[in-house]
mmCIF file of C-alpha atoms in Angstrom:
data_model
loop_
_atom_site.group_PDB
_atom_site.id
_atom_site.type_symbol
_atom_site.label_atom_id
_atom_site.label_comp_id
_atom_site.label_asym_id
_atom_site.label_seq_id
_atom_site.Cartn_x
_atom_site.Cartn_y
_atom_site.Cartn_z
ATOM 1 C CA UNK A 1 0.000 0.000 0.000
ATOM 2 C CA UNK A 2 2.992 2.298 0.763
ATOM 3 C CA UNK A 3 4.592 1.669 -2.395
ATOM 4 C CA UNK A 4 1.264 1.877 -4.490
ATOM 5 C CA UNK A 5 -0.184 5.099 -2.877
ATOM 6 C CA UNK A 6 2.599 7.028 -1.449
ATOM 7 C CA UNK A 7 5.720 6.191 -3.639
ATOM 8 C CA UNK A 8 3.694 5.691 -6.870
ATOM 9 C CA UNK A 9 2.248 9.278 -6.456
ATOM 10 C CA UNK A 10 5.063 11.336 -4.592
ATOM 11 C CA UNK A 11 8.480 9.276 -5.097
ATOM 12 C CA UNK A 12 10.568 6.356 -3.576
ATOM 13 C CA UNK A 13 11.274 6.089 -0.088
ATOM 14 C CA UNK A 14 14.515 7.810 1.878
ATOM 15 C CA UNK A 15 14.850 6.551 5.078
ATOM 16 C CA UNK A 16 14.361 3.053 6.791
ATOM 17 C CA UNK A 17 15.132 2.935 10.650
ATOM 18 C CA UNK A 18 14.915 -0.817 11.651
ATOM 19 C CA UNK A 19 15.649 -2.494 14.885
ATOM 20 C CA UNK A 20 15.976 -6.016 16.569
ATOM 21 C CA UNK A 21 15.809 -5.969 19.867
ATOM 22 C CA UNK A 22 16.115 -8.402 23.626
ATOM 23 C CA UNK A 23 17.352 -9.522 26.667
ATOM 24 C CA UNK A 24 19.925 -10.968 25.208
ATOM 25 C CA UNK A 25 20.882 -14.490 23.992
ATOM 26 C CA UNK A 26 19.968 -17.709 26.055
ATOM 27 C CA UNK A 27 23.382 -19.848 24.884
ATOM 28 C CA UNK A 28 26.655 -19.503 25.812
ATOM 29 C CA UNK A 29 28.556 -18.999 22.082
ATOM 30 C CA UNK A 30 26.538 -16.303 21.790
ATOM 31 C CA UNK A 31 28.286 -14.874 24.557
ATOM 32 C CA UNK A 32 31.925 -15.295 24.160
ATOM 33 C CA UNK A 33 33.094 -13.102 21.159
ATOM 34 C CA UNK A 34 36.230 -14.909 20.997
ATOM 35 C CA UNK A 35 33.992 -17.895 19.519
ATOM 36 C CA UNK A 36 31.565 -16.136 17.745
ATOM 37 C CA UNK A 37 33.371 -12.822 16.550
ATOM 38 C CA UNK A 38 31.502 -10.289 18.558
ATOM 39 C CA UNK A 39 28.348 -9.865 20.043
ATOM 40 C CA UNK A 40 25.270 -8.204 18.829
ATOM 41 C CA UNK A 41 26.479 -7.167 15.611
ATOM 42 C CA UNK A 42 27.258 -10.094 14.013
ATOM 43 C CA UNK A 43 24.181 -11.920 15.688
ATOM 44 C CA UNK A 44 21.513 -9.596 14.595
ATOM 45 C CA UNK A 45 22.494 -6.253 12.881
ATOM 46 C CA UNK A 46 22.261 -8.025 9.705
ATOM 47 C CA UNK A 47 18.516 -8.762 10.310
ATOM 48 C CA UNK A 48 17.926 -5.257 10.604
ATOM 49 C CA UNK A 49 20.179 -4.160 7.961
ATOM 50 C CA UNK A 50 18.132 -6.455 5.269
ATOM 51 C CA UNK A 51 14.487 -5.429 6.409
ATOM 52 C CA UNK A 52 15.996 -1.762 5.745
ATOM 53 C CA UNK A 53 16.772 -2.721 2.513
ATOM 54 C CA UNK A 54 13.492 -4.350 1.602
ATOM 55 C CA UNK A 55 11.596 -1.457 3.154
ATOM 56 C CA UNK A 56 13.800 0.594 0.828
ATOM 57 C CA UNK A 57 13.118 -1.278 -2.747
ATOM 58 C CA UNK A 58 9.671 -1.375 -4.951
ATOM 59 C CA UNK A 59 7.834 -4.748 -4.125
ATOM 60 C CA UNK A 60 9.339 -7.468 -7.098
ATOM 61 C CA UNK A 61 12.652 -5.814 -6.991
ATOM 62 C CA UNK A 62 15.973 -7.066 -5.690
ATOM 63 C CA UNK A 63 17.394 -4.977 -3.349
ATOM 64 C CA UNK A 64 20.846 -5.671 -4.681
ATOM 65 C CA UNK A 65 19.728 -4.509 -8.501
ATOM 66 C CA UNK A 66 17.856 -1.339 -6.496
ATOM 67 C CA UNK A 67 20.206 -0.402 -4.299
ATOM 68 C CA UNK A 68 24.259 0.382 -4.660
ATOM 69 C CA UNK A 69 26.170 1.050 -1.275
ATOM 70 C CA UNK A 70 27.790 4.393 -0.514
ATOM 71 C CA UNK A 71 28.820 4.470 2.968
ATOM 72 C CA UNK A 72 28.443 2.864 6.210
ATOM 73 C CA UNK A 73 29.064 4.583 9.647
ATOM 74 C CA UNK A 74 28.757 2.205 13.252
ATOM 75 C CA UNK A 75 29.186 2.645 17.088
ATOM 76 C CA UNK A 76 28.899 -0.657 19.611
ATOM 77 C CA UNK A 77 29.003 -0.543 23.227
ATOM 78 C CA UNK A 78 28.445 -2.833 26.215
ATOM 79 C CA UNK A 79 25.259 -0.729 27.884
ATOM 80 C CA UNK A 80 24.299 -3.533 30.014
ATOM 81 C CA UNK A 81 26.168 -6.716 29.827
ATOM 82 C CA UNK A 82 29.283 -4.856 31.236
ATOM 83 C CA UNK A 83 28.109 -3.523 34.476
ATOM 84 C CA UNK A 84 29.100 -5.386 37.287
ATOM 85 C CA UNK A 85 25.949 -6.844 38.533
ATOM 86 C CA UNK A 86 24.940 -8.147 35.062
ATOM 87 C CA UNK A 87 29.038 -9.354 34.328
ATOM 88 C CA UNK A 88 28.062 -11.424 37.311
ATOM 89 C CA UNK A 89 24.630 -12.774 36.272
ATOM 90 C CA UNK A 90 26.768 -13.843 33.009
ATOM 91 C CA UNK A 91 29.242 -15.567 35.057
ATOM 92 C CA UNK A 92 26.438 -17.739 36.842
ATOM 93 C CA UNK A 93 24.880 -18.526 34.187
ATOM 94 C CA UNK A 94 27.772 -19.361 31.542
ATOM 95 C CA UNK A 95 30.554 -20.013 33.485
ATOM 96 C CA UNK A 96 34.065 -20.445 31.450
ATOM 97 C CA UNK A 97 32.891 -17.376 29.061
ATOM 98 C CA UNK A 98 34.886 -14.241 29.322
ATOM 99 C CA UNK A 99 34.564 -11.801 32.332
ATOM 100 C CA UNK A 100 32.550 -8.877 30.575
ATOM 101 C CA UNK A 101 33.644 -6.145 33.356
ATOM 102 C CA UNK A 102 37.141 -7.130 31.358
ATOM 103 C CA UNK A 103 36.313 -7.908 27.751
ATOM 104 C CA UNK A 104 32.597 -7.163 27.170
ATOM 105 C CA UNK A 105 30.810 -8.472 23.718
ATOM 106 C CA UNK A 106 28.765 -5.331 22.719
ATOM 107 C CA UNK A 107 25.152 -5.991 23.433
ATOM 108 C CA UNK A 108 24.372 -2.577 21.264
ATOM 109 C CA UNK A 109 24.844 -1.963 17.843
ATOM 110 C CA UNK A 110 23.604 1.175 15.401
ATOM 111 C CA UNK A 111 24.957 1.479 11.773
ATOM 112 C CA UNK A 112 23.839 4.118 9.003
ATOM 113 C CA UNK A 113 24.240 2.391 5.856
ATOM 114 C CA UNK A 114 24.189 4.827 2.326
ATOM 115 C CA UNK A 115 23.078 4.006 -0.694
ATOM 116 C CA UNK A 116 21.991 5.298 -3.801
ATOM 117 C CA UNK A 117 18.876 4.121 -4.903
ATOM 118 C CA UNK A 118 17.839 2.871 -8.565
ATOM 119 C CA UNK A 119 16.290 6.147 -9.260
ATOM 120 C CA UNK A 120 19.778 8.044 -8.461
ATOM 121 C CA UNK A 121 18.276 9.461 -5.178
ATOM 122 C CA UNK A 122 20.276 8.701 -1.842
ATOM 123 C CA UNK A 123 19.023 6.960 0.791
ATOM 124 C CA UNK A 124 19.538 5.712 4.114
ATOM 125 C CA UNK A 125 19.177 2.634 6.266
ATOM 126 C CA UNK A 126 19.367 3.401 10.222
ATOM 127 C CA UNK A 127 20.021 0.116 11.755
ATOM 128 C CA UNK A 128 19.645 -1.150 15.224
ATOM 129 C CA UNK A 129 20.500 -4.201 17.161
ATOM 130 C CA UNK A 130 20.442 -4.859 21.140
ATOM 131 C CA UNK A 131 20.791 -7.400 23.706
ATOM 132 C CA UNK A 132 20.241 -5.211 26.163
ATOM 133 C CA UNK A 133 16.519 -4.498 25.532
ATOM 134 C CA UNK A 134 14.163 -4.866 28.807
ATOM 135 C CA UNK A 135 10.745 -6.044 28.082
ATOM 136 C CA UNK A 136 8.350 -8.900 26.502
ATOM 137 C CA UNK A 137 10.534 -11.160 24.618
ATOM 138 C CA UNK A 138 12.099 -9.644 21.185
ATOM 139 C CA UNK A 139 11.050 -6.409 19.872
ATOM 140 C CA UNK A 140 11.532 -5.375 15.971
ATOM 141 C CA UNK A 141 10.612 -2.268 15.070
ATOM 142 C CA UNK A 142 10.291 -0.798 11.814
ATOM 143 C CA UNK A 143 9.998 3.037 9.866
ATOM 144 C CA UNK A 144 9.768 4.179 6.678
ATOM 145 C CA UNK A 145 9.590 7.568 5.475
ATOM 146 C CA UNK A 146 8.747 8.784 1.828
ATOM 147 C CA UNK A 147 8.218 12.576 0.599
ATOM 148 C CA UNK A 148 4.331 12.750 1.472
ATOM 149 C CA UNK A 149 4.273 9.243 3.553
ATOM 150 C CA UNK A 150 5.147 7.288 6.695
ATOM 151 C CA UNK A 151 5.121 4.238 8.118
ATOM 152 C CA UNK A 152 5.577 2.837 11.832
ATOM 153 C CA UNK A 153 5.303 -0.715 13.253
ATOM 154 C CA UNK A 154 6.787 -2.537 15.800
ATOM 155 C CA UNK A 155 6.199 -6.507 17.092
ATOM 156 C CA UNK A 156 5.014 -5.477 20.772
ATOM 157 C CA UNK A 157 2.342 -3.034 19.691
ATOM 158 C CA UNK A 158 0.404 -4.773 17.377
ATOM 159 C CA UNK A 159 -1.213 -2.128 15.148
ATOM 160 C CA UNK A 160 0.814 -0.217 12.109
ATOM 161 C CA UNK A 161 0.791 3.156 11.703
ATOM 162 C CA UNK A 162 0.335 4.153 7.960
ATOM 163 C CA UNK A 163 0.343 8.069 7.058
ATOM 164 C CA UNK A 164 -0.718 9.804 3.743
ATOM 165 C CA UNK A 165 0.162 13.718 3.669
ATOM 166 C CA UNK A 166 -2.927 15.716 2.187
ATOM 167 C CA UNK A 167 -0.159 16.841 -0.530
ATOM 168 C CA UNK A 168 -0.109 13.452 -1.818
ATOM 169 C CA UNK A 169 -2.808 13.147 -4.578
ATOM 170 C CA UNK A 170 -5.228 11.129 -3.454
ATOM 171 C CA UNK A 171 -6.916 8.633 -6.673
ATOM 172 C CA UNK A 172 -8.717 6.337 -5.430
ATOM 173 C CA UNK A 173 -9.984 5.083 -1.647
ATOM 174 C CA UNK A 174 -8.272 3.420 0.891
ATOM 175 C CA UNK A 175 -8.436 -0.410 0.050
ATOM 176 C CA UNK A 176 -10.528 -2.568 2.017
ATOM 177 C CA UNK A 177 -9.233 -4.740 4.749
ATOM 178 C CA UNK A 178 -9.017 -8.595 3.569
ATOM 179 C CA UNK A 179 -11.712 -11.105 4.192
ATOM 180 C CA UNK A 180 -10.996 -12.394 7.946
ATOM 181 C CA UNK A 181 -7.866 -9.613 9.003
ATOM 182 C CA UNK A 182 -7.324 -7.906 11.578
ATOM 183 C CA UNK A 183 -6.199 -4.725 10.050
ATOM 184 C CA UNK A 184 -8.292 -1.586 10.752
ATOM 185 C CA UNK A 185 -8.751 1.197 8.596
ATOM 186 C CA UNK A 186 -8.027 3.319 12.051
ATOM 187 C CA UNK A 187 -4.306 2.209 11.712
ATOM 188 C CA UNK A 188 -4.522 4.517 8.299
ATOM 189 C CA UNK A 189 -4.516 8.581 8.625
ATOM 190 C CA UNK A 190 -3.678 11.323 6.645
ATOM 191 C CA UNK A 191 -3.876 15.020 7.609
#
Protein backbone atom coordinates (compact mmCIF):
# COMPACT_ATOMS: atom_id res chain seq x y z
CA UNK A 1 0.00 0.00 0.00
CA UNK A 2 2.99 2.30 0.76
CA UNK A 3 4.59 1.67 -2.40
CA UNK A 4 1.26 1.88 -4.49
CA UNK A 5 -0.18 5.10 -2.88
CA UNK A 6 2.60 7.03 -1.45
CA UNK A 7 5.72 6.19 -3.64
CA UNK A 8 3.69 5.69 -6.87
CA UNK A 9 2.25 9.28 -6.46
CA UNK A 10 5.06 11.34 -4.59
CA UNK A 11 8.48 9.28 -5.10
CA UNK A 12 10.57 6.36 -3.58
CA UNK A 13 11.27 6.09 -0.09
CA UNK A 14 14.51 7.81 1.88
CA UNK A 15 14.85 6.55 5.08
CA UNK A 16 14.36 3.05 6.79
CA UNK A 17 15.13 2.93 10.65
CA UNK A 18 14.91 -0.82 11.65
CA UNK A 19 15.65 -2.49 14.88
CA UNK A 20 15.98 -6.02 16.57
CA UNK A 21 15.81 -5.97 19.87
CA UNK A 22 16.12 -8.40 23.63
CA UNK A 23 17.35 -9.52 26.67
CA UNK A 24 19.92 -10.97 25.21
CA UNK A 25 20.88 -14.49 23.99
CA UNK A 26 19.97 -17.71 26.05
CA UNK A 27 23.38 -19.85 24.88
CA UNK A 28 26.66 -19.50 25.81
CA UNK A 29 28.56 -19.00 22.08
CA UNK A 30 26.54 -16.30 21.79
CA UNK A 31 28.29 -14.87 24.56
CA UNK A 32 31.92 -15.29 24.16
CA UNK A 33 33.09 -13.10 21.16
CA UNK A 34 36.23 -14.91 21.00
CA UNK A 35 33.99 -17.89 19.52
CA UNK A 36 31.56 -16.14 17.75
CA UNK A 37 33.37 -12.82 16.55
CA UNK A 38 31.50 -10.29 18.56
CA UNK A 39 28.35 -9.87 20.04
CA UNK A 40 25.27 -8.20 18.83
CA UNK A 41 26.48 -7.17 15.61
CA UNK A 42 27.26 -10.09 14.01
CA UNK A 43 24.18 -11.92 15.69
CA UNK A 44 21.51 -9.60 14.60
CA UNK A 45 22.49 -6.25 12.88
CA UNK A 46 22.26 -8.02 9.70
CA UNK A 47 18.52 -8.76 10.31
CA UNK A 48 17.93 -5.26 10.60
CA UNK A 49 20.18 -4.16 7.96
CA UNK A 50 18.13 -6.45 5.27
CA UNK A 51 14.49 -5.43 6.41
CA UNK A 52 16.00 -1.76 5.75
CA UNK A 53 16.77 -2.72 2.51
CA UNK A 54 13.49 -4.35 1.60
CA UNK A 55 11.60 -1.46 3.15
CA UNK A 56 13.80 0.59 0.83
CA UNK A 57 13.12 -1.28 -2.75
CA UNK A 58 9.67 -1.38 -4.95
CA UNK A 59 7.83 -4.75 -4.13
CA UNK A 60 9.34 -7.47 -7.10
CA UNK A 61 12.65 -5.81 -6.99
CA UNK A 62 15.97 -7.07 -5.69
CA UNK A 63 17.39 -4.98 -3.35
CA UNK A 64 20.85 -5.67 -4.68
CA UNK A 65 19.73 -4.51 -8.50
CA UNK A 66 17.86 -1.34 -6.50
CA UNK A 67 20.21 -0.40 -4.30
CA UNK A 68 24.26 0.38 -4.66
CA UNK A 69 26.17 1.05 -1.28
CA UNK A 70 27.79 4.39 -0.51
CA UNK A 71 28.82 4.47 2.97
CA UNK A 72 28.44 2.86 6.21
CA UNK A 73 29.06 4.58 9.65
CA UNK A 74 28.76 2.20 13.25
CA UNK A 75 29.19 2.65 17.09
CA UNK A 76 28.90 -0.66 19.61
CA UNK A 77 29.00 -0.54 23.23
CA UNK A 78 28.44 -2.83 26.21
CA UNK A 79 25.26 -0.73 27.88
CA UNK A 80 24.30 -3.53 30.01
CA UNK A 81 26.17 -6.72 29.83
CA UNK A 82 29.28 -4.86 31.24
CA UNK A 83 28.11 -3.52 34.48
CA UNK A 84 29.10 -5.39 37.29
CA UNK A 85 25.95 -6.84 38.53
CA UNK A 86 24.94 -8.15 35.06
CA UNK A 87 29.04 -9.35 34.33
CA UNK A 88 28.06 -11.42 37.31
CA UNK A 89 24.63 -12.77 36.27
CA UNK A 90 26.77 -13.84 33.01
CA UNK A 91 29.24 -15.57 35.06
CA UNK A 92 26.44 -17.74 36.84
CA UNK A 93 24.88 -18.53 34.19
CA UNK A 94 27.77 -19.36 31.54
CA UNK A 95 30.55 -20.01 33.48
CA UNK A 96 34.07 -20.44 31.45
CA UNK A 97 32.89 -17.38 29.06
CA UNK A 98 34.89 -14.24 29.32
CA UNK A 99 34.56 -11.80 32.33
CA UNK A 100 32.55 -8.88 30.58
CA UNK A 101 33.64 -6.14 33.36
CA UNK A 102 37.14 -7.13 31.36
CA UNK A 103 36.31 -7.91 27.75
CA UNK A 104 32.60 -7.16 27.17
CA UNK A 105 30.81 -8.47 23.72
CA UNK A 106 28.76 -5.33 22.72
CA UNK A 107 25.15 -5.99 23.43
CA UNK A 108 24.37 -2.58 21.26
CA UNK A 109 24.84 -1.96 17.84
CA UNK A 110 23.60 1.18 15.40
CA UNK A 111 24.96 1.48 11.77
CA UNK A 112 23.84 4.12 9.00
CA UNK A 113 24.24 2.39 5.86
CA UNK A 114 24.19 4.83 2.33
CA UNK A 115 23.08 4.01 -0.69
CA UNK A 116 21.99 5.30 -3.80
CA UNK A 117 18.88 4.12 -4.90
CA UNK A 118 17.84 2.87 -8.56
CA UNK A 119 16.29 6.15 -9.26
CA UNK A 120 19.78 8.04 -8.46
CA UNK A 121 18.28 9.46 -5.18
CA UNK A 122 20.28 8.70 -1.84
CA UNK A 123 19.02 6.96 0.79
CA UNK A 124 19.54 5.71 4.11
CA UNK A 125 19.18 2.63 6.27
CA UNK A 126 19.37 3.40 10.22
CA UNK A 127 20.02 0.12 11.76
CA UNK A 128 19.65 -1.15 15.22
CA UNK A 129 20.50 -4.20 17.16
CA UNK A 130 20.44 -4.86 21.14
CA UNK A 131 20.79 -7.40 23.71
CA UNK A 132 20.24 -5.21 26.16
CA UNK A 133 16.52 -4.50 25.53
CA UNK A 134 14.16 -4.87 28.81
CA UNK A 135 10.75 -6.04 28.08
CA UNK A 136 8.35 -8.90 26.50
CA UNK A 137 10.53 -11.16 24.62
CA UNK A 138 12.10 -9.64 21.19
CA UNK A 139 11.05 -6.41 19.87
CA UNK A 140 11.53 -5.37 15.97
CA UNK A 141 10.61 -2.27 15.07
CA UNK A 142 10.29 -0.80 11.81
CA UNK A 143 10.00 3.04 9.87
CA UNK A 144 9.77 4.18 6.68
CA UNK A 145 9.59 7.57 5.47
CA UNK A 146 8.75 8.78 1.83
CA UNK A 147 8.22 12.58 0.60
CA UNK A 148 4.33 12.75 1.47
CA UNK A 149 4.27 9.24 3.55
CA UNK A 150 5.15 7.29 6.69
CA UNK A 151 5.12 4.24 8.12
CA UNK A 152 5.58 2.84 11.83
CA UNK A 153 5.30 -0.72 13.25
CA UNK A 154 6.79 -2.54 15.80
CA UNK A 155 6.20 -6.51 17.09
CA UNK A 156 5.01 -5.48 20.77
CA UNK A 157 2.34 -3.03 19.69
CA UNK A 158 0.40 -4.77 17.38
CA UNK A 159 -1.21 -2.13 15.15
CA UNK A 160 0.81 -0.22 12.11
CA UNK A 161 0.79 3.16 11.70
CA UNK A 162 0.33 4.15 7.96
CA UNK A 163 0.34 8.07 7.06
CA UNK A 164 -0.72 9.80 3.74
CA UNK A 165 0.16 13.72 3.67
CA UNK A 166 -2.93 15.72 2.19
CA UNK A 167 -0.16 16.84 -0.53
CA UNK A 168 -0.11 13.45 -1.82
CA UNK A 169 -2.81 13.15 -4.58
CA UNK A 170 -5.23 11.13 -3.45
CA UNK A 171 -6.92 8.63 -6.67
CA UNK A 172 -8.72 6.34 -5.43
CA UNK A 173 -9.98 5.08 -1.65
CA UNK A 174 -8.27 3.42 0.89
CA UNK A 175 -8.44 -0.41 0.05
CA UNK A 176 -10.53 -2.57 2.02
CA UNK A 177 -9.23 -4.74 4.75
CA UNK A 178 -9.02 -8.59 3.57
CA UNK A 179 -11.71 -11.10 4.19
CA UNK A 180 -11.00 -12.39 7.95
CA UNK A 181 -7.87 -9.61 9.00
CA UNK A 182 -7.32 -7.91 11.58
CA UNK A 183 -6.20 -4.72 10.05
CA UNK A 184 -8.29 -1.59 10.75
CA UNK A 185 -8.75 1.20 8.60
CA UNK A 186 -8.03 3.32 12.05
CA UNK A 187 -4.31 2.21 11.71
CA UNK A 188 -4.52 4.52 8.30
CA UNK A 189 -4.52 8.58 8.62
CA UNK A 190 -3.68 11.32 6.65
CA UNK A 191 -3.88 15.02 7.61
Amino acid sequence: MVWARGAGPSGSPYLARCAEEHSGPHSAWFRDSEAQGAGALNDMMCHSLEAGRFLLTPPGTDPGDWLTPVSVTATIASLRWGRDHYASILEQRFPGVQDYRDTPAEDYASATYTFRNGDGEPVIVEATTSWSFTGAGLRLSYELLGPEYSLNTHSLNGDAEVFFSRDLPQQSPAPSPPAGSHWSRSAVGSA
